[in-house]
């Protein structure tokens, strides 16, 4: 094939994905069969790095000081398209968020784009991003400068269902996770209960207060609290109790306001029981996604051309992702791809099973094709390319490395 137009390049990308079908499906299944938790994805990162190294990419393992991160780069053009690959799993559930599918999608798109980098005049960077489920791998990579040279960034996430959502509608929620520690005084529960200050009582009271708060927050917000540690035996009044909490909202200011109200619940429980208390950040804050509209429209056109139906979502999205943080500083999209065989939503055993089915395999191939074609569109559309490069040039050095945790 003589490649002369954007249409030719899109067709070439689709042909490569089709030719790599077995490689991509085998990769998805292999990652699914070997789940690894956040920042422990040694095998998964190694499998992906080995694959890209074998295909001629320049690979750096342990990139940006993170052991289970990597970069795989090909091309030297001024447009740096950064495609993110996630591969961490969930405790007790395995790949119940389908990150095996995500990694295979990104791999497929990268393999499709690699032979086209000269024609597109782009640099293609695959960024292995660990610890999305917990730990904020992309936030740590942002801080380390991994996105400083990015012109655009993208990835695709699977979900249950059979109707695609427009990419510009995939915004998700901000989430702030923190731990609360109550400290009291231990004493014998029968012989000297009056000498005790019960930290577990403070934890119970706080959880009750948060439960009552839930009915008085804006629709769509989510407040969660779980107990991580308290009393161990019945004859000792607990001196310490630890709670893990999170608050979610699509709106950052709204989330911060309700977080302050949650903290008042913990403070009130401490006052009522006579305990001391402190709160500390558990992991980096995730921000809601700000999709880039031209990239989103390109994705919508490409996924529709593959025979998938797009319709606006019937309700809001309750999940969160550290890709939202990336989207605040680099033009980005985080579209979703459906897996009809998944009998339940993400973070269920049903979705874990669905992430290794024929419809999950089809999602890998379709999304890899559409993602590669979206990069082709961004690189070949004169107006889109120029605007992306203008925005990149306008960024001040270090602007992608800012602290996004400020209250």
XYZ file of N, CA and C in Angstrom, residues 241-355:
345
model
N -7.642 3.528 67.009
C -8.499 3.047 65.919
C -8.146 3.828 64.660
N -8.120 3.133 63.541
C -7.762 3.746 62.262
C -8.900 3.549 61.271
N -9.329 4.631 60.655
C -10.339 4.598 59.602
C -9.720 5.064 58.294
N -10.146 4.466 57.192
C -9.788 4.954 55.865
C -11.040 5.540 55.236
N -10.919 6.720 54.671
C -12.090 7.432 54.153
C -11.804 7.962 52.759
N -12.876 8.180 52.013
C -12.755 8.856 50.725
C -14.017 9.639 50.450
N -13.881 10.679 49.658
C -15.007 11.486 49.201
C -14.819 11.727 47.712
N -15.937 11.625 46.958
C -15.883 11.771 45.497
C -16.932 12.772 45.025
N -16.557 13.544 44.018
C -17.480 14.433 43.338
C -16.900 14.783 41.983
N -17.758 15.052 41.024
C -17.268 15.506 39.725
C -16.673 16.902 39.809
N -17.065 17.661 40.835
C -16.613 19.035 41.005
C -15.617 19.121 42.156
N -14.430 19.639 41.887
C -13.370 19.673 42.888
C -13.754 20.517 44.104
N -14.269 21.731 43.878
C -14.608 22.593 45.003
C -15.707 21.977 45.862
N -16.666 21.345 45.216
C -17.732 20.659 45.957
C -17.163 19.529 46.796
N -16.227 18.786 46.218
C -15.597 17.695 46.957
C -14.843 18.222 48.173
N -14.106 19.308 47.998
C -13.329 19.851 49.107
C -14.243 20.372 50.208
N -15.376 20.956 49.824
C -16.323 21.448 50.826
C -16.889 20.299 51.654
N -17.277 19.221 50.991
C -17.835 18.089 51.719
C -16.751 17.370 52.512
N -15.522 17.384 52.023
C -14.441 16.809 52.819
C -14.309 17.547 54.145
N -14.422 18.868 54.117
C -14.353 19.631 55.367
C -15.478 19.223 56.321
N -16.651 18.955 55.769
C -17.773 18.517 56.612
C -17.527 17.109 57.156
N -16.896 16.250 56.341
C -16.531 14.931 56.850
C -15.528 15.040 57.995
N -14.534 15.901 57.833
C -13.535 16.057 58.883
C -14.169 16.557 60.179
N -15.229 17.356 60.057
C -15.939 17.796 61.262
C -16.590 16.620 61.972
N -17.022 15.615 61.214
C -17.576 14.400 61.824
C -16.520 13.687 62.661
N -15.319 13.597 62.138
C -14.236 12.935 62.876
C -13.827 13.758 64.100
N -13.768 15.056 63.927
C -13.413 15.911 65.061
C -14.469 15.820 66.164
N -15.731 15.847 65.753
C -16.801 15.749 66.738
C -16.766 14.446 67.509
N -16.450 13.339 66.810
C -16.345 12.041 67.484
C -15.196 12.046 68.480
N -14.111 12.697 68.124
C -12.969 12.776 69.040
C -13.331 13.584 70.281
N -14.011 14.705 70.098
C -14.405 15.540 71.227
C -15.370 14.778 72.139
N -16.342 14.100 71.521
C -17.362 13.398 72.313
C -16.779 12.280 73.158
N -15.714 11.654 72.687
C -15.146 10.506 73.397
C -13.889 10.848 74.179
N -13.376 12.054 74.017
C -12.163 12.442 74.711
C -10.888 11.967 74.055
N -10.981 11.519 72.812
C -9.799 11.028 72.094
C -9.043 12.162 71.410
N -7.794 11.919 71.153
C -7.063 12.737 70.205
C -7.284 12.175 68.812
N -7.031 12.976 67.803
C -7.217 12.474 66.437
C -6.314 13.232 65.472
N -6.033 12.605 64.344
C -5.311 13.245 63.254
C -5.769 12.631 61.946
N -5.636 13.394 60.883
C -5.935 12.874 59.550
C -4.708 13.065 58.683
N -4.491 12.129 57.765
C -3.323 12.187 56.891
C -3.723 11.662 55.513
N -3.107 12.221 54.497
C -3.413 11.783 53.132
C -2.986 10.345 52.936
N -3.875 9.543 52.345
C -3.572 8.136 52.117
C -2.878 7.920 50.781
N -3.239 8.709 49.777
C -2.636 8.598 48.454
C -2.959 9.855 47.674
N -2.338 10.074 46.525
C -2.569 11.312 45.793
C -4.034 11.495 45.406
N -4.452 12.746 45.378
C -5.811 13.065 44.942
C -5.957 12.822 43.448
N -7.078 12.229 43.046
C -7.405 12.077 41.634
C -8.405 13.170 41.240
N -8.214 13.755 40.083
C -9.106 14.791 39.577
C -9.995 14.241 38.475
N -11.142 14.848 38.292
C -12.031 14.434 37.201
C -11.366 14.741 35.860
N -11.826 14.061 34.831
C -11.222 14.180 33.503
C -11.764 15.411 32.783
N -10.865 16.126 32.135
C -11.243 17.208 31.228
C -10.894 16.761 29.810
N -11.841 16.147 29.089
C -11.495 15.592 27.775
C -11.187 16.689 26.755
N -10.235 16.417 25.887
C -9.940 17.314 24.776
C -10.969 17.068 23.672
N -11.689 18.103 23.293
C -12.835 17.923 22.394
C -12.442 17.421 20.999
N -11.426 17.980 20.328
C -11.065 17.437 19.009
C -10.641 15.963 19.069
N -9.876 15.604 20.080
C -9.499 14.193 20.222
C -10.729 13.330 20.473
N -11.640 13.819 21.307
C -12.852 13.066 21.609
C -13.696 12.852 20.359
N -13.847 13.894 19.558
C -14.648 13.768 18.335
C -14.006 12.784 17.358
N -12.683 12.805 17.278
C -11.998 11.850 16.406
C -12.232 10.421 16.878
N -12.100 10.203 18.199
C -12.377 8.868 18.746
C -13.800 8.431 18.415
N -14.771 9.309 18.638
C -16.173 8.953 18.382
C -16.376 8.514 16.940
N -15.794 9.252 16.010
C -15.948 8.904 14.594
C -15.291 7.567 14.284
N -14.131 7.319 14.862
C -13.407 6.085 14.558
C -14.067 4.860 15.178
N -14.557 4.969 16.402
C -15.183 3.809 17.028
C -16.539 3.536 16.394
N -17.232 4.587 15.957
C -18.506 4.397 15.259
C -18.288 3.708 13.913
N -17.222 4.070 13.228
C -16.918 3.465 11.928
C -16.637 1.971 12.042
N -16.292 1.521 13.234
C -16.042 0.094 13.460
C -17.330 -0.671 13.790
N -18.466 0.020 13.766
C -19.751 -0.640 13.961
C -20.302 -0.567 15.366
N -19.651 0.177 16.236
C -20.147 0.322 17.610
C -21.075 1.529 17.714
N -22.098 1.391 18.542
C -23.103 2.435 18.716
C -22.736 3.341 19.872
N -22.852 4.644 19.649
C -22.575 5.637 20.690
C -23.878 6.302 21.096
N -24.070 6.481 22.402
C -25.223 7.209 22.928
C -24.808 7.905 24.212
N -25.420 9.056 24.517
C -25.079 9.750 25.772
C -25.366 8.858 26.973
N -24.585 8.996 28.051
C -24.808 8.156 29.223
C -26.132 8.469 29.894
N -26.773 7.440 30.446
C -28.072 7.624 31.106
C -27.912 8.227 32.493
N -26.734 8.119 33.070
C -26.498 8.636 34.416
C -25.029 9.008 34.556
N -24.682 9.645 35.653
C -23.309 10.070 35.886
C -22.368 8.907 36.129
N -21.084 9.214 36.079
C -20.060 8.185 36.269
C -19.489 8.296 37.680
N -19.441 7.163 38.375
C -19.014 7.174 39.760
C -17.552 6.858 39.984
N -16.839 6.448 38.961
C -15.447 6.063 39.130
C -14.503 7.250 39.104
N -13.251 6.961 39.397
C -12.211 7.984 39.378
C -10.951 7.392 38.780
N -10.091 8.251 38.243
C -8.845 7.790 37.632
C -7.796 8.886 37.712
N -6.543 8.471 37.869
C -5.459 9.447 37.856
C -5.188 9.989 36.456
N -5.859 9.445 35.437
C -5.778 10.047 34.115
C -6.432 11.425 34.117
N -7.341 11.651 35.073
C -7.919 12.981 35.208
C -6.861 14.025 35.503
N -5.892 13.690 36.331
C -4.805 14.621 36.644
C -4.000 14.956 35.401
N -3.761 13.936 34.569
C -3.024 14.168 33.325
C -3.805 15.125 32.429
N -5.120 14.927 32.360
C -5.947 15.732 31.450
C -5.991 17.205 31.848
N -5.638 17.518 33.092
C -5.647 18.919 33.532
C -4.441 19.692 33.023
N -3.417 18.981 32.552
C -2.189 19.671 32.128
C -1.752 19.309 30.708
N -2.326 18.254 30.121
C -1.993 17.820 28.759
C -3.300 17.474 28.051
N -3.509 17.887 26.799
C -4.719 17.489 26.080
C -4.854 15.969 26.058
N -5.977 15.463 26.551
C -6.110 14.023 26.787
C -7.537 13.559 26.543
N -7.664 12.258 26.303
C -8.960 11.586 26.338
C -8.794 10.255 27.053
N -9.902 9.807 27.624
C -9.962 8.538 28.352
C -11.288 7.873 27.993
N -11.494 7.530 26.708
C -12.764 6.916 26.324
C -12.926 5.527 26.935
N -14.155 5.032 26.905
C -14.421 3.688 27.399
C -14.869 2.803 26.243
N -14.669 1.510 26.421
C -15.068 0.505 25.433
C -15.852 -0.576 26.162
N -16.964 -0.988 25.583
C -17.846 -1.916 26.293
C -17.462 -3.373 26.079
N -17.746 -4.172 27.118
C -17.591 -5.625 27.079
C -18.961 -6.223 27.373
N -19.729 -6.562 26.351
C -21.077 -7.088 26.595
C -21.105 -8.382 27.408
N -20.039 -9.176 27.336
C -20.016 -10.436 28.083
C -19.841 -10.251 29.584
N -19.480 -9.044 30.018
C -19.283 -8.799 31.456
C -20.647 -8.737 32.134
N -20.889 -9.644 33.062
C -22.199 -9.752 33.707
C -22.364 -8.806 34.884
N -21.343 -8.032 35.201
C -21.427 -7.068 36.286
C -20.524 -5.894 35.999
N -20.642 -4.835 36.785
C -19.819 -3.637 36.573
C -18.394 -3.855 37.062
N -17.484 -2.925 36.753
C -16.114 -3.031 37.259
C -16.061 -3.182 38.773
N -15.010 -3.855 39.230
C -14.755 -4.137 40.643
C -15.708 -5.198 41.187
N -16.149 -6.091 40.304
C -16.920 -7.260 40.717
C -16.269 -8.505 40.130
N -16.571 -9.665 40.735
C -16.017 -10.900 40.191
C -16.573 -11.171 38.799
N -17.789 -10.680 38.539
C -18.380 -10.882 37.215
C -17.600 -10.110 36.148
N -17.167 -8.894 36.486
C -16.396 -8.137 35.498
C -15.015 -8.739 35.314
N -14.436 -9.256 36.397
C -13.143 -9.931 36.264
C -13.243 -11.081 35.273
N -14.315 -11.860 35.372
C -14.514 -12.960 34.424
C -14.748 -12.426 33.019
N -15.502 -11.342 32.913
C -15.808 -10.771 31.605
C -14.603 -10.197 30.900
N -13.563 -9.850 31.651
C -12.364 -9.260 31.050
C -11.489 -10.276 30.332
